[in-house]
Amino acid sequence: IPGVALLQWVAALAVALLAARSPLASSAGAAGLVLLAASPAAPLANFYARLAGGPVALSVSVTVLSSMAATVITPVTAALGLA
């Protein structure tokens, strides 16, 4: 499960960095993209997992781990992405 949360941050940050480096992105828009990508998973994912009949316990576990790791990972990834 920790690998899933880590992959979420890596993939989201990579996509955000690519979009932020686009000539069409303003500096404020690029900063916003990087900060959003560095944030933890949305708690609504648990609700959507329940609606879809998916594994709610897995969704809750990933959300909890993601939120706990966010206290360290979000500032680090934001600093790297905004540098």
XYZ file of N, CA and C in Angstrom:
249
model
N 0.822 -1.202 0.000
C 0.000 0.000 0.000
C 0.862 1.262 0.000
N 1.963 1.329 0.756
C 2.782 2.539 0.699
C 3.306 2.827 -0.702
N 3.550 1.781 -1.481
C 4.015 1.984 -2.849
C 2.977 2.688 -3.711
N 1.700 2.400 -3.455
C 0.621 3.046 -4.209
C 0.594 4.535 -3.907
N 0.706 4.885 -2.640
C 0.690 6.302 -2.261
C 1.911 7.019 -2.814
N 3.068 6.366 -2.761
C 4.280 6.981 -3.301
C 4.178 7.155 -4.812
N 3.634 6.149 -5.486
C 3.462 6.247 -6.933
C 2.525 7.397 -7.295
N 1.506 7.598 -6.468
C 0.582 8.708 -6.725
C 1.333 10.033 -6.727
N 2.184 10.244 -5.722
C 2.920 11.499 -5.652
C 3.910 11.633 -6.801
N 4.621 10.582 -7.110
C 5.626 10.639 -8.170
C 4.979 10.904 -9.518
N 3.927 10.159 -9.837
C 3.257 10.326 -11.119
C 2.590 11.700 -11.229
N 1.896 12.114 -10.180
C 1.213 13.407 -10.215
C 2.212 14.554 -10.324
N 3.312 14.452 -9.590
C 4.315 15.515 -9.650
C 4.999 15.544 -11.013
N 5.261 14.383 -11.592
C 5.895 14.334 -12.915
C 5.002 14.980 -13.977
N 3.714 14.669 -13.941
C 2.779 15.264 -14.899
C 2.668 16.771 -14.670
N 2.603 17.179 -13.410
C 2.502 18.609 -13.093
C 3.752 19.357 -13.538
N 4.919 18.762 -13.340
C 6.159 19.423 -13.771
C 6.220 19.560 -15.285
N 5.777 18.534 -15.993
C 5.735 18.631 -17.453
C 4.783 19.737 -17.903
N 3.616 19.799 -17.280
C 2.647 20.833 -17.634
C 3.146 22.213 -17.229
N 3.835 22.303 -16.097
C 4.339 23.595 -15.627
C 5.449 24.129 -16.524
N 6.197 23.229 -17.157
C 7.285 23.651 -18.041
C 6.781 24.033 -19.429
N 5.504 23.858 -19.650
C 4.911 24.209 -20.939
C 4.991 25.720 -21.153
N 5.243 26.135 -22.381
C 5.281 27.581 -22.646
C 3.926 28.261 -22.438
N 2.865 27.498 -22.385
C 1.529 28.064 -22.185
C 1.204 28.318 -20.717
N 1.998 27.765 -19.795
C 1.716 27.891 -18.364
C 2.328 29.174 -17.802
N 1.530 29.924 -17.061
C 2.053 31.106 -16.380
C 2.807 30.655 -15.133
N 3.580 31.534 -14.538
C 4.334 31.140 -13.340
C 3.394 30.827 -12.174
N 2.309 31.584 -12.044
C 1.340 31.307 -10.975
C 0.627 29.990 -11.233
N 0.270 29.722 -12.482
C -0.380 28.460 -12.830
C 0.545 27.275 -12.609
N 1.822 27.445 -12.948
C 2.800 26.370 -12.746
C 2.965 26.078 -11.259
N 3.041 27.117 -10.443
C 3.169 26.923 -9.000
C 1.939 26.214 -8.436
N 0.765 26.584 -8.906
C -0.464 25.944 -8.458
C -0.517 24.471 -8.833
N -0.087 24.152 -10.046
C -0.060 22.751 -10.476
C 0.864 21.917 -9.603
N 2.041 22.448 -9.318
C 3.011 21.708 -8.509
C 2.495 21.522 -7.084
N 1.897 22.555 -6.513
C 1.360 22.429 -5.150
C 0.200 21.437 -5.078
N -0.655 21.450 -6.096
C -1.752 20.473 -6.117
C -1.225 19.052 -6.259
N -0.207 18.873 -7.075
C 0.363 17.535 -7.268
C 1.058 17.046 -6.005
N 1.581 17.966 -5.209
C 2.291 17.587 -3.984
C 1.344 17.304 -2.821
N 0.067 17.579 -2.994
C -0.916 17.371 -1.923
C -1.345 15.911 -1.847
N -1.854 15.472 -0.677
C -2.283 14.075 -0.543
C -3.564 13.783 -1.320
N -3.908 12.513 -1.380
C -5.103 12.074 -2.107
C -6.369 12.669 -1.496
N -7.353 12.837 -2.322
C -8.625 13.412 -1.868
C -9.420 12.404 -1.041
N -9.974 12.843 0.080
C -10.799 11.943 0.888
C -12.049 11.448 0.155
N -12.479 12.137 -0.892
C -13.654 11.678 -1.639
C -13.395 10.361 -2.359
N -12.130 9.975 -2.491
C -11.813 8.703 -3.142
C -12.477 7.544 -2.408
N -12.587 7.639 -1.093
C -13.238 6.579 -0.315
C -14.722 6.471 -0.674
N -15.366 7.599 -0.823
C -16.777 7.627 -1.204
C -16.959 7.055 -2.607
N -16.093 7.462 -3.531
C -16.191 6.956 -4.897
C -15.904 5.463 -4.963
N -14.996 4.976 -4.130
C -14.718 3.538 -4.084
C -15.965 2.781 -3.620
N -16.668 3.347 -2.652
C -17.897 2.698 -2.161
C -18.981 2.710 -3.229
N -19.138 3.851 -3.913
C -20.147 3.934 -4.969
C -19.867 2.942 -6.090
N -18.598 2.762 -6.406
C -18.223 1.865 -7.499
C -18.183 0.405 -7.068
N -18.383 0.142 -5.785
C -18.333 -1.224 -5.294
C -16.910 -1.741 -5.170
N -15.963 -0.831 -5.052
C -14.557 -1.204 -4.940
C -14.155 -1.514 -3.512
N -12.886 -1.810 -3.317
C -12.384 -2.149 -1.972
C -12.237 -0.897 -1.108
N -13.250 -0.608 -0.321
C -13.266 0.599 0.503
C -12.166 0.554 1.556
N -11.924 -0.600 2.136
C -10.879 -0.710 3.166
C -9.513 -0.352 2.579
N -9.240 -0.799 1.373
C -7.983 -0.448 0.714
C -7.918 1.051 0.449
N -9.013 1.616 -0.007
C -9.055 3.051 -0.282
C -8.821 3.871 0.983
N -9.439 3.457 2.080
C -9.251 4.157 3.354
C -7.807 4.018 3.819
N -7.241 2.825 3.683
C -5.850 2.604 4.100
C -4.887 3.484 3.321
N -5.072 3.557 2.015
C -4.196 4.389 1.185
C -4.376 5.865 1.527
N -5.608 6.291 1.788
C -5.855 7.684 2.154
C -5.197 8.021 3.486
N -5.284 7.119 4.465
C -4.671 7.362 5.774
C -3.150 7.445 5.638
N -2.560 6.493 4.946
C -1.105 6.510 4.760
C -0.657 7.742 3.971
N -1.426 8.088 2.975
C -1.107 9.256 2.163
C -1.163 10.538 2.998
N -2.167 10.651 3.827
C -2.301 11.847 4.669
C -1.194 11.936 5.716
N -0.806 10.789 6.274
C 0.282 10.793 7.261
C 1.616 11.150 6.596
N 1.864 10.592 5.445
C 3.118 10.870 4.745
C 3.162 12.293 4.203
N 1.995 12.909 4.012
C 1.932 14.253 3.449
C 2.642 15.289 4.305
N 2.726 15.044 5.598
C 3.382 16.019 6.471
C 4.864 16.164 6.140
N 5.451 15.135 5.548
C 6.862 15.190 5.160
C 7.009 15.368 3.651
N 6.238 14.602 2.892
C 6.434 14.569 1.446
C 5.975 15.848 0.757
N 4.876 16.445 1.202
C 4.356 17.640 0.521
C 5.355 18.791 0.528
N 5.954 19.172 1.659
C 6.928 20.264 1.613
C 8.159 19.930 0.759
N 8.598 18.683 0.816
C 9.775 18.285 0.036
C 9.489 18.342 -1.467
N 8.376 17.749 -1.885
C 8.060 17.749 -3.313
C 7.735 19.153 -3.812
N 7.090 19.958 -2.994
C 6.801 21.330 -3.407
C 8.095 22.120 -3.557
N 9.036 21.933 -2.653
C 10.328 22.632 -2.750
C 11.090 22.187 -3.992
N 11.071 20.906 -4.277
C 11.761 20.408 -5.473
C 11.080 20.888 -6.744
N 9.747 20.874 -6.728
C 9.010 21.266 -7.927
C 9.028 22.749 -8.207
N 9.148 23.559 -7.181
C 9.129 25.010 -7.371
C 10.530 25.599 -7.513
N 11.560 24.755 -7.391
C 12.936 25.244 -7.486
C 13.303 25.624 -8.900
